[in-house]
mmCIF file of C-alpha atoms in Angstrom:
data_model
loop_
_atom_site.group_PDB
_atom_site.id
_atom_site.type_symbol
_atom_site.label_atom_id
_atom_site.label_comp_id
_atom_site.label_asym_id
_atom_site.label_seq_id
_atom_site.Cartn_x
_atom_site.Cartn_y
_atom_site.Cartn_z
ATOM 1 C CA LYS A 1 -13.901 -1.762 -30.505
ATOM 2 C CA ASN A 2 -17.547 -3.509 -32.023
ATOM 3 C CA ARG A 3 -16.968 -6.925 -30.843
ATOM 4 C CA MET A 4 -20.145 -6.947 -29.378
ATOM 5 C CA GLU A 5 -22.485 -5.264 -32.533
ATOM 6 C CA SER A 6 -20.461 -7.473 -34.466
ATOM 7 C CA LEU A 7 -21.674 -10.878 -32.416
ATOM 8 C CA ASN A 8 -25.662 -9.633 -32.342
ATOM 9 C CA LEU A 9 -25.311 -8.971 -36.716
ATOM 10 C CA LEU A 10 -24.014 -12.889 -36.718
ATOM 11 C CA LEU A 11 -26.607 -14.171 -34.870
ATOM 12 C CA LYS A 12 -28.818 -12.841 -36.076
ATOM 13 C CA VAL A 13 -27.578 -14.223 -39.728
ATOM 14 C CA GLN A 14 -27.829 -17.633 -38.567
ATOM 15 C CA ASP A 15 -30.547 -17.050 -37.133
ATOM 16 C CA THR A 16 -29.800 -17.983 -33.956
ATOM 17 C CA GLU A 17 -31.859 -17.017 -30.933
ATOM 18 C CA ASP A 18 -29.622 -18.154 -27.938
ATOM 19 C CA TYR A 19 -26.367 -19.021 -27.213
ATOM 20 C CA VAL A 20 -25.179 -22.052 -25.234
ATOM 21 C CA TRP A 21 -22.296 -21.902 -22.735
ATOM 22 C CA ASP A 22 -20.558 -25.173 -23.367
ATOM 23 C CA THR A 23 -19.882 -26.026 -19.234
ATOM 24 C CA GLY A 24 -18.899 -29.475 -19.143
ATOM 25 C CA THR A 25 -15.353 -28.800 -20.033
ATOM 26 C CA ALA A 26 -13.545 -28.343 -16.650
ATOM 27 C CA TYR A 27 -10.408 -26.474 -16.404
ATOM 28 C CA ASN A 28 -7.842 -29.122 -15.197
ATOM 29 C CA GLY A 29 -4.783 -25.849 -14.879
ATOM 30 C CA GLN A 30 -3.019 -24.167 -11.759
ATOM 31 C CA PRO A 31 -4.963 -21.226 -10.193
ATOM 32 C CA PHE A 32 -4.664 -18.273 -11.016
ATOM 33 C CA LEU A 33 -4.699 -16.909 -7.823
ATOM 34 C CA THR A 34 -4.662 -17.625 -4.527
ATOM 35 C CA ASP A 35 -5.931 -16.852 -0.774
ATOM 36 C CA GLU A 36 -2.604 -18.467 0.478
ATOM 37 C CA ILE A 37 0.798 -17.208 -0.511
ATOM 38 C CA THR A 38 3.310 -20.073 -1.227
ATOM 39 C CA GLY A 39 7.579 -19.737 -1.634
ATOM 40 C CA VAL A 40 10.310 -21.459 -0.917
ATOM 41 C CA GLN A 41 13.597 -20.759 1.675
ATOM 42 C CA THR A 42 17.009 -21.562 0.200
ATOM 43 C CA LEU A 43 20.776 -21.471 1.870
ATOM 44 C CA GLU A 44 23.168 -19.405 -0.069
ATOM 45 C CA SER A 45 25.806 -20.495 1.897
ATOM 46 C CA LYS A 46 28.476 -22.110 0.175
ATOM 47 C CA LYS A 47 29.098 -23.903 3.676
ATOM 48 C CA LYS A 48 26.179 -25.302 4.131
ATOM 49 C CA ASP A 49 25.368 -26.984 7.707
ATOM 50 C CA LYS A 50 24.311 -30.584 6.804
ATOM 51 C CA ARG A 51 22.232 -30.614 9.973
ATOM 52 C CA ASN A 52 20.062 -27.577 8.524
ATOM 53 C CA GLU A 53 20.289 -29.319 4.452
ATOM 54 C CA GLY A 54 17.094 -31.403 3.667
ATOM 55 C CA THR A 55 15.628 -31.015 6.936
ATOM 56 C CA GLU A 56 12.449 -28.183 8.113
ATOM 57 C CA GLN A 57 13.633 -24.871 8.811
ATOM 58 C CA LEU A 58 11.322 -22.257 11.053
ATOM 59 C CA LEU A 59 10.280 -19.045 9.565
ATOM 60 C CA GLN A 60 8.492 -16.068 11.585
ATOM 61 C CA ILE A 61 5.355 -14.212 10.197
ATOM 62 C CA SER A 62 4.747 -10.733 10.936
ATOM 63 C CA GLY A 63 1.406 -8.462 10.424
ATOM 64 C CA ALA A 64 2.044 -5.059 10.053
ATOM 65 C CA GLU A 65 0.924 -4.365 13.613
ATOM 66 C CA GLY A 66 4.143 -6.269 15.006
ATOM 67 C CA ASN A 67 1.697 -9.681 15.778
ATOM 68 C CA SER A 68 3.892 -12.489 15.222
ATOM 69 C CA ASP A 69 3.527 -16.062 15.092
ATOM 70 C CA PHE A 70 5.481 -18.878 13.409
ATOM 71 C CA LEU A 71 5.396 -22.127 10.404
ATOM 72 C CA TRP A 72 7.537 -24.906 9.562
ATOM 73 C CA THR A 73 8.396 -25.510 5.680
ATOM 74 C CA ASP A 74 8.980 -29.023 4.736
ATOM 75 C CA SER A 75 12.406 -30.794 3.691
ATOM 76 C CA ALA A 76 12.842 -29.105 0.273
ATOM 77 C CA GLY A 77 11.808 -25.756 1.795
ATOM 78 C CA LEU A 78 8.866 -24.808 0.425
ATOM 79 C CA PHE A 79 6.261 -23.538 3.103
ATOM 80 C CA VAL A 80 2.365 -22.179 2.715
ATOM 81 C CA ILE A 81 0.848 -19.580 4.471
ATOM 82 C CA ASP A 82 -2.311 -20.560 4.901
ATOM 83 C CA THR A 83 -6.103 -18.688 5.307
ATOM 84 C CA GLU A 84 -6.362 -18.630 8.816
ATOM 85 C CA LYS A 85 -2.716 -17.390 9.642
ATOM 86 C CA MET A 86 -3.568 -14.492 6.542
ATOM 87 C CA LYS A 87 -6.967 -13.419 8.592
ATOM 88 C CA ALA A 88 -4.914 -13.401 11.487
ATOM 89 C CA PHE A 89 -2.657 -10.706 9.874
ATOM 90 C CA GLN A 90 -4.909 -8.707 7.714
ATOM 91 C CA GLY A 91 -4.699 -5.154 7.309
ATOM 92 C CA GLY A 92 -1.582 -4.894 5.578
ATOM 93 C CA TYR A 93 1.860 -6.360 4.730
ATOM 94 C CA VAL A 94 3.093 -9.888 5.605
ATOM 95 C CA TYR A 95 6.648 -9.873 6.721
ATOM 96 C CA LEU A 96 8.926 -13.132 7.223
ATOM 97 C CA LYS A 97 11.913 -13.525 8.869
ATOM 98 C CA PRO A 98 14.038 -16.892 7.891
ATOM 99 C CA MET A 99 15.509 -17.917 11.679
ATOM 100 C CA LEU A 100 18.425 -19.232 11.012
ATOM 101 C CA SER A 101 21.805 -17.569 11.325
ATOM 102 C CA LYS A 102 22.904 -15.118 8.599
ATOM 103 C CA GLU A 103 25.689 -17.155 8.159
ATOM 104 C CA PHE A 104 23.554 -19.491 5.863
ATOM 105 C CA LYS A 105 22.490 -16.542 4.013
ATOM 106 C CA PRO A 106 19.036 -17.984 3.543
ATOM 107 C CA ALA A 107 16.832 -16.486 1.115
ATOM 108 C CA LEU A 108 13.007 -16.361 0.764
ATOM 109 C CA GLU A 109 10.934 -16.774 -2.729
ATOM 110 C CA LEU A 110 7.688 -16.026 -2.738
ATOM 111 C CA THR A 111 5.233 -16.824 -5.394
ATOM 112 C CA ASP A 112 3.642 -13.114 -6.854
ATOM 113 C CA PHE A 113 0.641 -13.269 -9.556
ATOM 114 C CA PHE A 114 0.106 -9.887 -9.349
ATOM 115 C CA PRO A 115 3.214 -9.137 -12.169
ATOM 116 C CA ARG A 116 1.333 -11.701 -13.949
ATOM 117 C CA ILE A 117 -1.553 -10.236 -13.822
ATOM 118 C CA ASP A 118 0.277 -6.370 -14.755
ATOM 119 C CA SER A 119 1.364 -8.198 -17.879
ATOM 120 C CA ILE A 120 -1.553 -9.449 -19.524
ATOM 121 C CA ARG A 121 -3.403 -5.738 -19.093
ATOM 122 C CA LYS A 122 -0.705 -4.025 -20.397
ATOM 123 C CA ARG A 123 -0.978 -6.108 -23.597
ATOM 124 C CA ARG A 124 -5.003 -6.208 -23.539
ATOM 125 C CA PRO A 125 -6.012 -2.717 -25.444
ATOM 126 C CA ASP A 126 -8.742 -0.160 -23.410
ATOM 127 C CA CYS A 127 -12.244 -0.829 -24.070
ATOM 128 C CA TYR A 128 -13.843 2.519 -23.410
ATOM 129 C CA PRO A 129 -17.896 3.285 -22.838
ATOM 130 C CA VAL A 130 -18.334 5.174 -25.398
ATOM 131 C CA ALA A 131 -17.811 4.724 -29.444
ATOM 132 C CA ASP A 132 -15.991 7.762 -30.897
ATOM 133 C CA LEU A 133 -13.234 10.001 -28.045
ATOM 134 C CA SER A 134 -11.250 11.281 -30.900
ATOM 135 C CA ASN A 135 -13.390 14.978 -30.230
ATOM 136 C CA TYR A 136 -12.696 14.299 -26.266
ATOM 137 C CA LYS A 137 -11.363 16.994 -24.666
ATOM 138 C CA LYS A 138 -9.389 16.627 -21.556
ATOM 139 C CA GLU A 139 -9.330 20.562 -20.466
ATOM 140 C CA GLN A 140 -12.794 22.757 -21.359
ATOM 141 C CA ILE A 141 -12.012 26.229 -20.241
ATOM 142 C CA LEU A 142 -16.141 27.889 -19.699
ATOM 143 C CA ASP A 143 -16.316 31.212 -20.003
ATOM 144 C CA LEU A 144 -19.118 31.404 -17.450
ATOM 145 C CA PRO A 145 -19.220 30.532 -14.004
ATOM 146 C CA VAL A 146 -22.131 26.711 -13.500
ATOM 147 C CA ILE A 147 -24.787 28.452 -11.128
ATOM 148 C CA SER A 148 -27.190 25.615 -9.754
ATOM 149 C CA SER A 149 -30.616 25.980 -9.123
ATOM 150 C CA ASP A 150 -29.801 26.584 -5.644
ATOM 151 C CA SER A 151 -27.299 29.615 -6.938
ATOM 152 C CA VAL A 152 -24.314 27.762 -6.111
ATOM 153 C CA ILE A 153 -21.066 28.374 -8.133
ATOM 154 C CA LEU A 154 -19.521 25.170 -8.823
ATOM 155 C CA LEU A 155 -15.857 24.938 -9.119
ATOM 156 C CA ASN A 156 -13.284 23.309 -11.192
ATOM 157 C CA GLU A 157 -11.284 20.455 -9.299
ATOM 158 C CA VAL A 158 -8.487 21.649 -8.667
ATOM 159 C CA THR A 159 -5.775 19.389 -7.321
ATOM 160 C CA VAL A 160 -3.193 20.223 -4.550
ATOM 161 C CA THR A 161 0.348 18.472 -4.381
ATOM 162 C CA ALA A 162 2.928 19.061 -1.914
ATOM 163 C CA LYS A 163 6.388 17.363 -1.534
ATOM 164 C CA GLY A 164 7.394 16.030 1.748
ATOM 165 C CA HIS A 165 8.585 13.091 4.053
ATOM 166 C CA LYS A 166 6.730 10.066 3.153
ATOM 167 C CA PRO A 167 5.397 8.130 6.199
ATOM 168 C CA PHE A 168 5.896 4.731 6.785
ATOM 169 C CA ARG A 169 2.996 3.075 5.935
ATOM 170 C CA ASP A 170 2.444 0.789 8.815
ATOM 171 C CA LYS A 171 3.901 0.298 12.692
ATOM 172 C CA MET A 172 6.101 -2.766 11.491
ATOM 173 C CA MET A 173 8.266 -0.012 9.145
ATOM 174 C CA GLY A 174 8.035 2.784 11.473
ATOM 175 C CA ARG A 175 9.396 0.153 14.590
ATOM 176 C CA LEU A 176 12.460 -0.668 12.198
ATOM 177 C CA ASP A 177 13.209 2.957 11.075
ATOM 178 C CA SER A 178 13.142 3.760 14.821
ATOM 179 C CA LEU A 179 15.496 1.117 15.543
ATOM 180 C CA ALA A 180 18.096 1.604 12.808
ATOM 181 C CA ARG A 181 18.206 5.323 13.705
ATOM 182 C CA LEU A 182 19.106 4.775 16.889
ATOM 183 C CA ASP A 183 21.650 1.952 16.409
ATOM 184 C CA MET A 184 23.671 3.785 13.276
ATOM 185 C CA ASN A 185 23.475 7.379 14.209
ATOM 186 C CA GLY A 186 25.630 8.257 17.651
ATOM 187 C CA ALA A 187 23.873 11.757 17.730
ATOM 188 C CA TYR A 188 22.162 12.590 21.225
ATOM 189 C CA VAL A 189 21.219 15.294 23.749
ATOM 190 C CA CYS A 190 22.707 15.670 26.475
ATOM 191 C CA GLY A 191 21.136 16.455 29.916
ATOM 192 C CA CYS A 192 21.556 20.473 29.571
ATOM 193 C CA GLY A 193 20.276 20.050 26.372
ATOM 194 C CA PHE A 194 22.717 20.755 24.073
ATOM 195 C CA LEU A 195 23.146 18.315 20.367
ATOM 196 C CA GLN A 196 26.307 15.976 21.029
ATOM 197 C CA ASN A 197 28.123 14.136 18.052
ATOM 198 C CA TYR A 198 26.033 15.592 15.249
ATOM 199 C CA MET A 199 28.594 17.414 13.735
ATOM 200 C CA PRO A 200 32.368 17.387 14.281
ATOM 201 C CA GLY A 201 34.063 19.815 16.321
ATOM 202 C CA TYR A 202 30.834 20.929 18.036
ATOM 203 C CA ASP A 203 30.764 19.346 21.871
ATOM 204 C CA ALA A 204 28.515 20.376 24.849
ATOM 205 C CA HIS A 205 30.919 18.942 27.041
ATOM 206 C CA PRO A 206 34.854 18.708 27.038
ATOM 207 C CA HIS A 207 37.280 15.812 27.798
ATOM 208 C CA TRP A 208 37.679 16.731 31.274
ATOM 209 C CA LYS A 209 33.865 17.943 31.757
ATOM 210 C CA SER A 210 31.593 14.647 32.459
ATOM 211 C CA GLY A 211 29.379 13.967 34.964
ATOM 212 C CA THR A 212 25.017 14.156 36.174
ATOM 213 C CA CYS A 213 24.750 16.520 32.997
ATOM 214 C CA GLN A 214 26.368 14.371 30.173
ATOM 215 C CA GLU A 215 25.249 11.406 31.775
ATOM 216 C CA LYS A 216 21.749 12.107 31.014
ATOM 217 C CA LYS A 217 21.254 11.809 27.460
ATOM 218 C CA SER A 218 18.260 10.909 25.145
ATOM 219 C CA GLN A 219 17.511 10.490 21.685
ATOM 220 C CA PRO A 220 16.946 14.204 19.636
ATOM 221 C CA VAL A 221 13.562 13.738 17.467
ATOM 222 C CA GLU A 222 13.076 14.501 13.977
ATOM 223 C CA GLY A 223 12.897 18.172 13.234
ATOM 224 C CA GLU A 224 13.523 19.406 16.424
ATOM 225 C CA THR A 225 15.824 22.472 17.067
ATOM 226 C CA TYR A 226 18.422 21.927 19.063
ATOM 227 C CA THR A 227 21.332 24.212 20.467
ATOM 228 C CA MET A 228 24.898 23.031 19.479
ATOM 229 C CA VAL A 229 28.332 24.699 21.573
ATOM 230 C CA LYS A 230 32.093 24.697 20.450
ATOM 231 C CA TYR A 231 34.893 25.088 22.774
ATOM 232 C CA LYS A 232 38.493 26.367 22.772
ATOM 233 C CA HIS A 233 41.353 25.045 24.105
ATOM 234 C CA LEU A 234 43.370 27.417 25.905
ATOM 235 C CA GLY A 235 45.600 24.826 27.423
ATOM 236 C CA GLY A 236 45.725 22.686 30.251
ATOM 237 C CA ASP A 237 42.243 21.900 31.712
ATOM 238 C CA ALA A 238 41.093 25.663 30.609
ATOM 239 C CA PHE A 239 38.702 26.051 28.141
ATOM 240 C CA GLU A 240 36.057 28.879 26.514
ATOM 241 C CA VAL A 241 33.472 29.000 24.648
ATOM 242 C CA GLU A 242 33.803 29.557 20.716
ATOM 243 C CA GLU A 243 30.377 29.418 19.215
ATOM 244 C CA TYR A 244 26.677 28.448 19.916
ATOM 245 C CA ARG A 245 24.664 27.140 16.720
ATOM 246 C CA ASN A 246 21.532 26.197 16.556
ATOM 247 C CA VAL A 247 20.474 23.143 13.560
ATOM 248 C CA THR A 248 17.915 21.448 13.235
ATOM 249 C CA TYR A 249 18.102 17.689 13.871
ATOM 250 C CA HIS A 250 17.534 15.127 10.752
ATOM 251 C CA GLY A 251 18.375 11.298 11.488
ATOM 252 C CA SER A 252 19.441 9.163 8.902
ATOM 253 C CA VAL A 253 17.171 8.115 6.591
ATOM 254 C CA TYR A 254 16.421 5.141 5.234
ATOM 255 C CA SER A 255 14.292 3.388 2.561
ATOM 256 C CA GLU A 256 11.438 0.481 2.807
ATOM 257 C CA GLU A 257 14.050 -1.807 0.884
ATOM 258 C CA GLU A 258 16.939 -0.555 3.313
ATOM 259 C CA LEU A 259 14.913 -1.279 6.212
ATOM 260 C CA LEU A 260 14.267 -4.957 4.730
ATOM 261 C CA THR A 261 17.343 -5.855 3.806
ATOM 262 C CA MET A 262 19.324 -4.441 7.373
ATOM 263 C CA ASN A 263 16.631 -7.181 8.992
ATOM 264 C CA ASN A 264 16.705 -9.910 6.755
ATOM 265 C CA LEU A 265 13.347 -9.597 6.353
ATOM 266 C CA TRP A 266 10.792 -10.347 3.068
ATOM 267 C CA ARG A 267 6.979 -9.405 2.434
ATOM 268 C CA THR A 268 4.412 -9.416 0.077
ATOM 269 C CA LYS A 269 0.746 -8.558 0.297
ATOM 270 C CA GLY A 270 -1.569 -9.432 2.730
ATOM 271 C CA TYR A 271 -5.764 -8.878 3.287
ATOM 272 C CA TYR A 272 -6.821 -5.627 3.133
ATOM 273 C CA GLY A 273 -10.707 -5.199 4.995
ATOM 274 C CA GLU A 274 -13.247 -3.493 1.991
ATOM 275 C CA ARG A 275 -13.528 0.133 1.594
ATOM 276 C CA GLU A 276 -16.904 1.088 2.286
ATOM 277 C CA PHE A 277 -18.393 2.981 -0.706
ATOM 278 C CA TYR A 278 -19.805 6.460 0.122
ATOM 279 C CA GLN A 279 -24.045 6.776 -0.423
ATOM 280 C CA PRO A 280 -25.477 9.830 1.023
ATOM 281 C CA ASP A 281 -28.015 9.336 3.436
ATOM 282 C CA GLU A 282 -31.339 10.736 4.319
ATOM 283 C CA ILE A 283 -30.367 13.883 5.943
ATOM 284 C CA ASP A 284 -27.673 14.089 3.393
ATOM 285 C CA MET A 285 -30.139 14.524 0.697
ATOM 286 C CA GLN A 286 -31.798 17.218 2.073
ATOM 287 C CA LEU A 287 -29.257 19.261 2.137
ATOM 288 C CA SER A 288 -28.861 22.294 -0.243
ATOM 289 C CA ILE A 289 -25.423 21.668 -1.387
ATOM 290 C CA PRO A 290 -25.635 20.084 -4.926
ATOM 291 C CA ASP A 291 -24.715 16.892 -5.374
ATOM 292 C CA ALA A 292 -21.792 16.158 -7.605
ATOM 293 C CA ARG A 293 -21.479 12.612 -7.701
ATOM 294 C CA ASN A 294 -20.898 10.421 -11.451
ATOM 295 C CA THR A 295 -20.265 7.453 -9.592
ATOM 296 C CA LEU A 296 -23.759 6.353 -7.389
ATOM 297 C CA LEU A 297 -23.078 2.523 -6.383
ATOM 298 C CA TRP A 298 -20.085 0.475 -6.204
ATOM 299 C CA ALA A 299 -20.996 -2.718 -4.353
ATOM 300 C CA PRO A 300 -18.631 -5.694 -4.515
ATOM 301 C CA SER A 301 -20.068 -8.362 -3.091
ATOM 302 C CA VAL A 302 -23.768 -8.963 -3.862
ATOM 303 C CA ILE A 303 -24.879 -12.335 -2.917
ATOM 304 C CA THR A 304 -27.962 -13.824 -4.575
ATOM 305 C CA ASP A 305 -30.955 -16.030 -3.453
ATOM 306 C CA GLU A 306 -31.388 -19.419 -4.908
ATOM 307 C CA LYS A 307 -33.179 -17.753 -7.842
ATOM 308 C CA GLY A 308 -30.209 -15.729 -8.918
ATOM 309 C CA GLU A 309 -31.806 -12.373 -8.111
ATOM 310 C CA ALA A 310 -30.612 -10.076 -6.041
ATOM 311 C CA THR A 311 -31.528 -6.042 -5.143
ATOM 312 C CA VAL A 312 -29.339 -2.941 -4.885
ATOM 313 C CA SER A 313 -30.504 0.447 -4.184
ATOM 314 C CA PHE A 314 -29.052 3.786 -4.308
ATOM 315 C CA HIS A 315 -29.653 7.456 -4.509
ATOM 316 C CA CYS A 316 -29.152 9.127 -7.805
ATOM 317 C CA SER A 317 -27.051 12.540 -7.845
ATOM 318 C CA ASP A 318 -27.964 15.731 -9.186
ATOM 319 C CA ILE A 319 -26.100 15.353 -12.303
ATOM 320 C CA ASN A 320 -29.542 15.338 -15.000
ATOM 321 C CA ALA A 321 -27.888 12.667 -17.997
ATOM 322 C CA VAL A 322 -27.752 8.847 -18.805
ATOM 323 C CA PHE A 323 -25.947 6.649 -16.463
ATOM 324 C CA THR A 324 -24.681 3.136 -17.085
ATOM 325 C CA GLY A 325 -24.357 -0.280 -14.922
ATOM 326 C CA VAL A 326 -22.206 -2.438 -15.018
ATOM 327 C CA VAL A 327 -22.508 -5.833 -13.444
ATOM 328 C CA GLU A 328 -20.228 -8.733 -12.600
ATOM 329 C CA GLY A 329 -20.420 -11.799 -11.437
ATOM 330 C CA VAL A 330 -19.372 -15.855 -10.806
ATOM 331 C CA ASP A 331 -20.421 -18.598 -9.687
ATOM 332 C CA GLY A 332 -19.588 -21.023 -6.920
ATOM 333 C CA GLY A 333 -18.096 -23.423 -10.133
ATOM 334 C CA GLY A 334 -15.921 -20.210 -11.510
ATOM 335 C CA LEU A 335 -17.765 -19.177 -14.817
ATOM 336 C CA LEU A 336 -17.620 -15.238 -15.370
ATOM 337 C CA GLY A 337 -20.890 -13.641 -16.220
ATOM 338 C CA THR A 338 -21.283 -9.641 -17.020
ATOM 339 C CA ALA A 339 -24.533 -7.699 -18.090
ATOM 340 C CA ASN A 340 -24.922 -3.363 -19.056
ATOM 341 C CA CYS A 341 -27.508 -1.886 -18.780
ATOM 342 C CA GLU A 342 -28.652 1.645 -19.067
ATOM 343 C CA PHE A 343 -31.085 4.261 -16.583
ATOM 344 C CA ARG A 344 -31.828 8.463 -17.236
ATOM 345 C CA VAL A 345 -31.823 11.078 -14.328
ATOM 346 C CA ILE A 346 -34.230 13.527 -14.731
ATOM 347 C CA ARG A 347 -34.588 16.571 -13.149
ATOM 348 C CA LYS A 348 -38.599 16.378 -10.976
#
């Protein structure tokens, strides 16, 4: 908890004016993270084709938008998706599909560094910027409303939650879902507008009635309401309508894992574009609405000059308090550095 204060005391006792980091020791281990995706393809079939065993294999790589390319493995099944291909598929997941037939049962094993990172983070204690959190209250009840200088009442934060269908995050998964619904569900809408093959016993057209009305089929839309018809056989070719029923169509629901398995696909995380951190401009600063931002700046890609100096600028909010700045950086040799600062915002 108090490691920085203890370090300062230690240095003062030893009459030390500076701390030198020994930069002569080189790191010869494997990189903790890489910009590439590595993996291996294996054949799980007991009856392996000698022509495919020990030879290069072809993989198809697809991006979230449906764009695709091909990649060769080496004779041991190892493959690398380099940074050039990763850049081409940026913006979502990267999907990989073996081009061998399913009878060989090809399987892909992708190297994922993030579980290792998460396991290390779980073992490390949380470090808070304040010394004592024993008196911290997660919920504070205010008897009187908070009113700003502009006579604006500040409301407490309200979290709105709802239950609904979880949407797929990219076009690739949406297309796989549509194909699965089309193949696995025999329901359709006939030319008369009736829903067919959705529930047993409801058929808009008896077996004797076939023609243009029945041949014009279309795919039902998820969540739309359709009419189903049940016929009663009176003998011979005589039928009469026994019941009309309105139903809301819901197709089969497949998880993303099921869709990947059905299509013999593997996926891994790709490159994501940097989100732009909101910063108010001069016009926003002139508005009468109070600015309650408690995070003033987040700049993940600050490049220094040849002297190691850089300048960042930002607008303060209407919160009059002490703010803490945290600076973290890395140089071209992999050395890490961090520093903290504090500044106070005072109302003029």
